[in-house]
Amino acid sequence: MLIWRRLLLIVTILLGAPHAVLSQESAPAPNAAQPSGPRDLRIVTRVLPPLVVEREGSVSGFSIELWNEIASRLGVRSQYQIAPDIGSLLASVRGAKADVGVGAISVTSVREAEFDFSQPIMSAGLQIMVRGQGKDSSSNPLSDLFSLLFSWTSLAWLSIAAMLILVPAHVVWLLERRHPEGIIPTQRYIPGIYYALYWAAGTLATQAENAPKNWLARIFAVLWMFTGLVFVALYTAQLAATLTVQQISGGINGPEDLAGKRVATTRGSTAATAVRGLQAQVVEVGSLREAYDALRQKDVDAVVFDSPVLLYYAANEGKGQVSMVGAPFRREDYGFLFARGNPLRSEVNVALLKLREDGTYARIYDRWFGTK
Ligand code: GLU
């Protein structure tokens, strides 16, 4: 009977799963309680270090170790398949080609409406990673200045400058136009206002050539010169700050700077949805490795993905070549994924909570995320 079930399972895996099948079994603990569910489970996963690490044909990592611990306590054996993207992982569970999804599977309202998730196994979030070690070596001061001059920031400053020219020009025109030796040689609005505008623009840049002769206009002019001074100081500070940020992170300082930028992430991920919502150009890849390569080869400006995964890469393999930008901007929880109504879920939840209570969870967490 058992042999037949095994044979059937092998046939379904071979026929049904388009993914790599890794046989790695977590042997049942000797004194484990007899399971009420199936003894052999097909687990579909994704390679996302340090949650899922693939080495020499076997998988490990935080999520895998956590799952293996649960599996061993439940007395079930796990056979791993690796999905090429999260969509295929979901499809495997949906089509009953896998019993459980294990990895960095974010709990979302859309997925929750179709599947069942375990209790959260970890909380994460999305974060941005850019090229360069703090300072973007590819940044060129001339192109930085050029892009700054034609940016929204410049437009905002230009609008303020326009207001700061139009208002005093009219005041000075009104006060000064009747003065015989004044800076406005005519009483007519046109061309009188042109003289006033020229004066106001010069004053704003603190380069005024001449001063009004009317006393009221003079007092006003002095006040306005101070305003011009403050404006120039603020503008200089903003210019310096923006250029520095641009040099450090290629102009990406947070999610709002991703609009129009080329951003790599994995196909069908929550990050892909978020990045699309930020009006960025999304470059969707299957494995995260391709995203890292695209960043290194300057095919993309940034990678947006799950914070624990990016942080791990930035601290290990990508050390000195990439840097993280800002804090995680969208919080998410990871869970194990089950088909709707799978009775295994409650058993897994009990085991997971016990792991948290007896310190096993913390031990596994420290092994993969702890600072050694
Ligand atoms: N946390 C991501 C998600 O659930 C992972 C995506 C992936 O496996 O590529 O959407």
CSV table of C-alpha atoms and ligand atoms in Angstrom, one decimal:
chain,number,residue,atom,x,y,z
A,1,MET,CA,0.0,0.0,0.0
A,2,LEU,CA,2.8,2.4,1.0
A,3,ILE,CA,4.9,1.4,-2.0
A,4,TRP,CA,1.9,2.3,-4.3
A,5,ARG,CA,1.5,5.7,-2.6
A,6,ARG,CA,5.2,6.4,-3.0
A,7,LEU,CA,5.2,5.3,-6.7
A,8,LEU,CA,2.1,7.5,-7.3
A,9,LEU,CA,3.8,10.5,-5.6
A,10,ILE,CA,7.0,10.1,-7.7
A,11,VAL,CA,5.0,9.9,-10.9
A,12,THR,CA,2.9,13.0,-10.0
A,13,ILE,CA,6.1,15.0,-9.2
A,14,LEU,CA,7.8,13.9,-12.4
A,15,LEU,CA,4.8,14.6,-14.6
A,16,GLY,CA,3.4,17.6,-12.8
A,17,ALA,CA,6.3,19.7,-11.6
A,18,PRO,CA,8.2,21.7,-14.2
A,19,HIS,CA,10.7,22.7,-11.5
A,20,ALA,CA,13.9,21.3,-10.3
A,21,VAL,CA,13.2,18.5,-7.8
A,22,LEU,CA,15.6,18.3,-4.9
A,23,SER,CA,15.2,15.3,-2.7
A,24,GLN,CA,16.1,16.3,0.8
A,25,GLU,CA,14.3,14.6,3.5
A,26,SER,CA,14.1,15.7,7.1
A,27,ALA,CA,13.8,12.4,8.9
A,28,PRO,CA,11.0,12.1,11.5
A,29,ALA,CA,12.1,12.6,15.0
A,30,PRO,CA,12.3,9.2,16.8
A,31,ASN,CA,9.7,10.1,19.4
A,32,ALA,CA,7.5,12.3,17.1
A,33,ALA,CA,3.8,12.1,17.4
A,34,GLN,CA,2.2,10.1,14.6
A,35,PRO,CA,0.9,12.6,12.0
A,36,SER,CA,-2.7,12.7,11.0
A,37,GLY,CA,-1.7,14.2,7.6
A,38,PRO,CA,0.4,12.8,4.8
A,39,ARG,CA,3.9,11.5,5.6
A,40,ASP,CA,5.5,12.7,2.5
A,41,LEU,CA,5.1,16.4,1.5
A,42,ARG,CA,6.1,18.1,-1.7
A,43,ILE,CA,7.5,21.5,-0.8
A,44,VAL,CA,7.8,24.2,-3.4
A,45,THR,CA,10.4,26.9,-2.8
A,46,ARG,CA,12.4,29.8,-4.3
A,47,VAL,CA,16.1,30.4,-4.0
A,48,LEU,CA,16.4,33.7,-2.0
A,49,PRO,CA,19.4,33.7,0.4
A,50,PRO,CA,19.4,33.7,3.4
A,51,LEU,CA,15.9,32.4,3.5
A,52,VAL,CA,16.5,29.7,1.0
A,53,VAL,CA,20.0,28.9,-0.1
A,54,GLU,CA,20.8,26.2,-2.7
A,55,ARG,CA,24.2,24.5,-2.5
A,56,GLU,CA,25.3,21.4,-4.2
A,57,GLY,CA,21.8,20.1,-5.0
A,58,SER,CA,20.4,20.6,-1.5
A,59,VAL,CA,18.6,23.5,0.1
A,60,SER,CA,19.1,25.2,3.4
A,61,GLY,CA,18.5,28.7,4.8
A,62,PHE,CA,16.3,30.2,7.4
A,63,SER,CA,12.9,29.2,6.0
A,64,ILE,CA,14.1,25.8,5.1
A,65,GLU,CA,15.6,25.1,8.5
A,66,LEU,CA,12.5,26.4,10.2
A,67,TRP,CA,10.3,24.2,7.9
A,68,ASN,CA,12.5,21.1,8.4
A,69,GLU,CA,12.3,21.5,12.2
A,70,ILE,CA,8.5,21.7,11.9
A,71,ALA,CA,8.4,18.7,9.5
A,72,SER,CA,10.5,16.7,11.8
A,73,ARG,CA,8.2,17.5,14.8
A,74,LEU,CA,5.2,16.5,12.7
A,75,GLY,CA,6.9,13.4,11.5
A,76,VAL,CA,6.6,14.3,7.8
A,77,ARG,CA,9.2,14.1,5.1
A,78,SER,CA,9.9,16.9,2.6
A,79,GLN,CA,10.7,16.8,-1.0
A,80,TYR,CA,11.8,20.1,-2.4
A,81,GLN,CA,11.0,21.6,-5.8
A,82,ILE,CA,12.5,25.0,-6.8
A,83,ALA,CA,10.1,27.3,-8.7
A,84,PRO,CA,11.4,29.7,-11.3
A,85,ASP,CA,9.3,32.6,-10.0
A,86,ILE,CA,6.8,33.3,-7.3
A,87,GLY,CA,3.9,33.0,-9.8
A,88,SER,CA,5.0,29.3,-10.5
A,89,LEU,CA,5.3,28.7,-6.8
A,90,LEU,CA,1.7,29.9,-6.2
A,91,ALA,CA,0.6,27.9,-9.3
A,92,SER,CA,2.1,24.7,-7.8
A,93,VAL,CA,0.2,25.0,-4.6
A,94,ARG,CA,-2.9,26.1,-6.5
A,95,GLY,CA,-2.7,23.1,-8.8
A,96,ALA,CA,-2.0,20.7,-6.0
A,97,LYS,CA,1.4,20.0,-7.5
A,98,ALA,CA,3.0,21.0,-4.1
A,99,ASP,CA,1.5,20.7,-0.6
A,100,VAL,CA,3.3,23.7,1.0
A,101,GLY,CA,5.1,26.8,-0.2
A,102,VAL,CA,8.2,27.7,1.8
A,103,GLY,CA,10.5,30.6,1.2
A,104,ALA,CA,10.0,34.4,1.4
A,105,ILE,CA,6.3,34.3,0.5
A,106,SER,CA,4.7,37.6,1.5
A,107,VAL,CA,1.2,37.5,2.9
A,108,THR,CA,-1.0,39.8,0.8
A,109,SER,CA,-4.7,40.4,0.7
A,110,VAL,CA,-4.9,39.0,-2.9
A,111,ARG,CA,-3.0,35.8,-1.9
A,112,GLU,CA,-4.9,35.5,1.4
A,113,ALA,CA,-8.2,35.5,-0.6
A,114,GLU,CA,-7.1,32.4,-2.5
A,115,PHE,CA,-4.7,30.5,-0.2
A,116,ASP,CA,-4.2,29.8,3.4
A,117,PHE,CA,-1.1,31.1,5.2
A,118,SER,CA,0.5,29.9,8.4
A,119,GLN,CA,1.2,32.2,11.3
A,120,PRO,CA,3.9,34.7,10.2
A,121,ILE,CA,7.3,33.2,10.1
A,122,MET,CA,9.1,36.5,9.9
A,123,SER,CA,8.4,40.2,9.3
A,124,ALA,CA,10.1,41.9,6.4
A,125,GLY,CA,9.5,44.8,4.0
A,126,LEU,CA,10.7,46.2,0.7
A,127,GLN,CA,13.9,48.2,0.4
A,128,ILE,CA,16.0,49.8,-2.3
A,129,MET,CA,19.5,48.8,-3.3
A,130,VAL,CA,21.8,50.9,-5.6
A,131,ARG,CA,25.2,50.4,-7.1
A,132,GLY,CA,28.3,51.8,-5.5
A,133,GLN,CA,29.9,51.9,-2.1
A,134,GLY,CA,28.2,54.9,-0.7
A,135,LYS,CA,29.5,57.1,-3.5
A,136,ASP,CA,28.4,56.3,-7.0
A,137,SER,CA,31.6,56.1,-9.0
A,138,SER,CA,29.7,56.3,-12.3
A,139,SER,CA,28.3,59.7,-11.3
A,140,ASN,CA,29.6,62.6,-13.5
A,141,PRO,CA,29.4,66.1,-12.0
A,142,LEU,CA,28.5,67.6,-15.3
A,143,SER,CA,25.6,65.3,-16.0
A,144,ASP,CA,24.5,65.6,-12.4
A,145,LEU,CA,24.4,69.3,-12.8
A,146,PHE,CA,22.6,69.0,-16.1
A,147,SER,CA,19.9,66.7,-14.7
A,148,LEU,CA,19.5,68.9,-11.7
A,149,LEU,CA,18.9,72.0,-13.9
A,150,PHE,CA,16.1,70.2,-15.7
A,151,SER,CA,14.5,68.7,-12.6
A,152,TRP,CA,11.3,69.3,-10.7
A,153,THR,CA,13.3,70.8,-7.9
A,154,SER,CA,14.6,73.5,-10.3
A,155,LEU,CA,11.1,74.2,-11.6
A,156,ALA,CA,9.9,74.8,-8.0
A,157,TRP,CA,12.8,77.1,-7.3
A,158,LEU,CA,12.2,78.9,-10.6
A,159,SER,CA,8.6,79.5,-9.6
A,160,ILE,CA,9.6,81.0,-6.3
A,161,ALA,CA,12.2,83.2,-8.0
A,162,ALA,CA,9.5,84.4,-10.5
A,163,MET,CA,7.2,85.4,-7.6
A,164,LEU,CA,10.2,87.1,-5.9
A,165,ILE,CA,10.8,89.1,-9.0
A,166,LEU,CA,7.2,89.9,-10.0
A,167,VAL,CA,6.0,91.2,-6.6
A,168,PRO,CA,8.8,93.7,-5.8
A,169,ALA,CA,8.9,94.8,-9.5
A,170,HIS,CA,5.3,95.9,-9.3
A,171,VAL,CA,5.8,97.6,-5.9
A,172,VAL,CA,8.9,99.5,-7.0
A,173,TRP,CA,7.2,100.4,-10.3
A,174,LEU,CA,4.3,101.9,-8.4
A,175,LEU,CA,6.5,103.9,-6.0
A,176,GLU,CA,9.3,104.9,-8.3
A,177,ARG,CA,7.7,105.7,-11.6
A,178,ARG,CA,7.0,109.4,-10.8
A,179,HIS,CA,10.5,110.2,-9.5
A,180,PRO,CA,12.3,112.3,-12.2
A,181,GLU,CA,15.7,110.7,-11.5
A,182,GLY,CA,14.4,107.3,-10.6
A,183,ILE,CA,15.3,104.0,-12.0
A,184,ILE,CA,12.1,103.9,-14.1
A,185,PRO,CA,12.3,106.5,-16.9
A,186,THR,CA,8.6,106.3,-17.9
A,187,GLN,CA,5.3,106.5,-16.2
A,188,ARG,CA,3.7,104.0,-18.5
A,189,TYR,CA,3.3,100.3,-17.4
A,190,ILE,CA,5.0,99.1,-20.5
A,191,PRO,CA,8.0,99.6,-20.8
A,192,GLY,CA,8.3,100.9,-17.2
A,193,ILE,CA,7.7,97.5,-15.7
A,194,TYR,CA,10.6,96.0,-17.7
A,195,TYR,CA,13.0,98.4,-15.9
A,196,ALA,CA,11.4,97.4,-12.6
A,197,LEU,CA,11.6,93.7,-13.4
A,198,TYR,CA,15.3,94.0,-14.4
A,199,TRP,CA,16.0,95.8,-11.1
A,200,ALA,CA,14.1,93.1,-9.1
A,201,ALA,CA,15.9,90.2,-10.8
A,202,GLY,CA,19.2,91.9,-10.1
A,203,THR,CA,18.3,92.5,-6.5
A,204,LEU,CA,17.3,88.8,-6.1
A,205,ALA,CA,20.6,87.7,-7.3
A,206,THR,CA,22.1,90.3,-4.9
A,207,GLN,CA,23.7,92.1,-7.9
A,208,ALA,CA,21.6,95.3,-8.0
A,209,GLU,CA,23.3,97.9,-10.1
A,210,ASN,CA,21.2,100.9,-8.9
A,211,ALA,CA,18.8,101.7,-6.2
A,212,PRO,CA,15.4,103.5,-6.4
A,213,LYS,CA,15.4,107.2,-5.5
A,214,ASN,CA,12.0,107.4,-3.9
A,215,TRP,CA,12.4,107.0,-0.2
A,216,LEU,CA,9.6,104.5,0.3
A,217,ALA,CA,10.9,102.5,-2.6
A,218,ARG,CA,14.4,102.6,-1.1
A,219,ILE,CA,13.2,101.2,2.2
A,220,PHE,CA,11.4,98.5,0.4
A,221,ALA,CA,14.4,97.8,-1.8
A,222,VAL,CA,16.7,97.3,1.2
A,223,LEU,CA,14.2,94.8,2.8
A,224,TRP,CA,14.0,93.0,-0.5
A,225,MET,CA,17.7,92.7,-0.8
A,226,PHE,CA,17.7,90.8,2.4
A,227,THR,CA,15.0,88.5,1.1
A,228,GLY,CA,17.2,88.0,-2.0
A,229,LEU,CA,20.1,87.1,0.3
A,230,VAL,CA,18.0,84.4,2.1
A,231,PHE,CA,16.7,83.1,-1.2
A,232,VAL,CA,20.2,82.7,-2.6
A,233,ALA,CA,21.5,81.1,0.6
A,234,LEU,CA,18.7,78.5,0.6
A,235,TYR,CA,19.0,77.8,-3.0
A,236,THR,CA,22.8,77.2,-2.7
A,237,ALA,CA,22.2,74.8,0.3
A,238,GLN,CA,19.6,72.9,-1.7
A,239,LEU,CA,21.8,72.7,-4.7
A,240,ALA,CA,24.7,71.3,-2.7
A,241,ALA,CA,22.5,68.8,-0.9
A,242,THR,CA,20.9,67.6,-4.1
A,243,LEU,CA,24.2,67.2,-5.9
A,244,THR,CA,25.7,65.2,-3.0
A,245,VAL,CA,22.7,62.9,-2.9
A,246,GLN,CA,23.0,62.5,-6.6
A,247,GLN,CA,26.6,61.5,-6.3
A,248,ILE,CA,25.9,59.1,-3.4
A,249,SER,CA,23.0,57.2,-4.8
A,250,GLY,CA,22.6,58.3,-8.4
A,251,GLY,CA,19.7,60.5,-7.4
A,252,ILE,CA,17.8,57.7,-5.6
A,253,ASN,CA,17.2,58.7,-2.0
A,254,GLY,CA,13.9,57.0,-1.4
A,255,PRO,CA,10.9,55.4,-3.1
A,256,GLU,CA,9.7,58.7,-4.5
A,257,ASP,CA,12.9,59.0,-6.5
A,258,LEU,CA,12.2,55.8,-8.4
A,259,ALA,CA,9.7,57.4,-10.8
A,260,GLY,CA,11.1,57.0,-14.3
A,261,LYS,CA,14.1,55.0,-13.1
A,262,ARG,CA,14.9,51.4,-14.3
A,263,VAL,CA,14.3,49.1,-11.4
A,264,ALA,CA,14.9,45.3,-11.3
A,265,THR,CA,13.0,42.9,-9.2
A,266,THR,CA,11.6,39.4,-9.4
A,267,ARG,CA,8.6,38.6,-11.7
A,268,GLY,CA,5.2,38.6,-10.0
A,269,SER,CA,6.7,39.7,-6.6
A,270,THR,CA,5.1,42.2,-4.2
A,271,ALA,CA,8.1,44.4,-5.0
A,272,ALA,CA,7.2,44.4,-8.7
A,273,THR,CA,3.7,45.6,-7.9
A,274,ALA,CA,5.0,48.3,-5.5
A,275,VAL,CA,7.6,49.5,-8.0
A,276,ARG,CA,5.0,49.7,-10.8
A,277,GLY,CA,2.9,51.9,-8.4
A,278,LEU,CA,5.8,54.2,-8.1
A,279,GLN,CA,5.9,54.9,-11.8
A,280,ALA,CA,9.3,53.3,-12.3
A,281,GLN,CA,10.2,51.2,-15.3
A,282,VAL,CA,10.1,47.6,-13.9
A,283,VAL,CA,12.6,45.1,-15.2
A,284,GLU,CA,11.2,41.7,-14.0
A,285,VAL,CA,13.6,38.8,-13.8
A,286,GLY,CA,13.1,35.2,-12.6
A,287,SER,CA,16.0,34.8,-10.2
A,288,LEU,CA,17.3,37.6,-8.0
A,289,ARG,CA,20.8,36.8,-9.3
A,290,GLU,CA,19.7,38.3,-12.6
A,291,ALA,CA,18.6,41.5,-10.8
A,292,TYR,CA,22.0,41.8,-9.1
A,293,ASP,CA,23.8,41.2,-12.4
A,294,ALA,CA,21.6,43.9,-14.1
A,295,LEU,CA,22.5,46.4,-11.4
A,296,ARG,CA,26.2,45.6,-11.6
A,297,GLN,CA,26.2,45.9,-15.4
A,298,LYS,CA,24.3,49.2,-15.2
A,299,ASP,CA,21.3,47.9,-17.0
A,300,VAL,CA,19.1,49.2,-14.1
A,301,ASP,CA,19.5,52.0,-11.6
A,302,ALA,CA,18.3,50.1,-8.6
A,303,VAL,CA,17.0,46.8,-7.3
A,304,VAL,CA,13.9,46.8,-5.1
A,305,PHE,CA,13.1,43.6,-3.2
A,306,ASP,CA,12.6,42.1,0.3
A,307,SER,CA,14.8,43.9,2.8
A,308,PRO,CA,16.3,40.8,4.5
A,309,VAL,CA,17.3,39.3,1.2
A,310,LEU,CA,18.9,42.5,-0.1
A,311,LEU,CA,20.6,43.3,3.3
A,312,TYR,CA,22.2,39.8,3.2
A,313,TYR,CA,23.5,40.3,-0.3
A,314,ALA,CA,24.8,43.8,0.5
A,315,ALA,CA,26.6,42.5,3.6
A,316,ASN,CA,28.1,39.4,1.9
A,317,GLU,CA,28.6,38.9,-1.8
A,318,GLY,CA,27.8,42.4,-2.8
A,319,LYS,CA,29.9,44.0,-0.1
A,320,GLY,CA,31.6,47.2,-1.4
A,321,GLN,CA,29.7,47.1,-4.7
A,322,VAL,CA,26.2,48.0,-3.6
A,323,SER,CA,24.5,50.0,-0.9
A,324,MET,CA,21.1,50.2,0.7
A,325,VAL,CA,19.0,53.4,0.4
A,326,GLY,CA,16.6,54.4,3.1
A,327,ALA,CA,14.6,52.3,5.5
A,328,PRO,CA,12.2,49.5,4.4
A,329,PHE,CA,9.2,51.3,2.9
A,330,ARG,CA,6.5,48.7,2.8
A,331,ARG,CA,6.2,46.2,5.7
A,332,GLU,CA,5.2,42.6,4.9
A,333,ASP,CA,5.1,39.3,6.7
A,334,TYR,CA,6.2,36.0,5.4
A,335,GLY,CA,4.2,32.8,5.9
A,336,PHE,CA,4.2,29.2,4.8
A,337,LEU,CA,1.6,28.8,2.0
A,338,PHE,CA,-1.1,26.1,1.8
A,339,ALA,CA,-4.0,25.4,-0.5
A,340,ARG,CA,-7.3,26.7,0.9
A,341,GLY,CA,-8.6,24.4,3.7
A,342,ASN,CA,-5.5,22.2,4.0
A,343,PRO,CA,-5.8,20.7,7.5
A,344,LEU,CA,-2.0,20.6,7.8
A,345,ARG,CA,-1.9,24.3,8.4
A,346,SER,CA,-3.2,24.2,12.0
A,347,GLU,CA,-0.7,21.4,12.8
A,348,VAL,CA,2.1,23.6,11.3
A,349,ASN,CA,0.9,26.6,13.3
A,350,VAL,CA,1.0,24.8,16.6
A,351,ALA,CA,4.5,23.5,15.8
A,352,LEU,CA,5.6,26.9,14.7
A,353,LEU,CA,4.4,28.6,17.9
A,354,LYS,CA,6.0,25.9,20.0
A,355,LEU,CA,9.3,26.6,18.2
A,356,ARG,CA,9.0,30.2,19.1
A,357,GLU,CA,8.2,29.4,22.7
A,358,ASP,CA,11.0,26.9,23.2
A,359,GLY,CA,13.7,29.1,21.7
A,360,THR,CA,14.3,27.0,18.6
A,361,TYR,CA,13.0,29.8,16.4
A,362,ALA,CA,15.5,32.3,17.9
A,363,ARG,CA,18.4,29.8,17.4
A,364,ILE,CA,17.5,29.3,13.8
A,365,TYR,CA,17.0,33.1,13.3
A,366,ASP,CA,20.3,33.9,14.9
A,367,ARG,CA,22.1,31.4,12.7
A,368,TRP,CA,21.0,33.2,9.5
A,369,PHE,CA,20.4,36.7,10.6
A,370,GLY,CA,22.5,37.2,13.8
A,371,THR,CA,25.6,39.4,13.8
A,372,LYS,CA,28.5,37.0,14.5
B,1,GLU,N1,8.4,38.2,-1.0
B,1,GLU,C1,8.2,38.1,-2.4
B,1,GLU,C2,6.8,37.9,-2.7
B,1,GLU,O1,6.2,37.1,-2.0
B,1,GLU,C3,9.1,37.1,-3.0
B,1,GLU,C4,9.1,37.0,-4.5
B,1,GLU,C5,9.9,35.9,-5.1
B,1,GLU,O2,9.9,34.8,-4.6
B,1,GLU,O3,10.5,36.2,-6.1
B,1,GLU,O4,6.2,38.4,-3.7
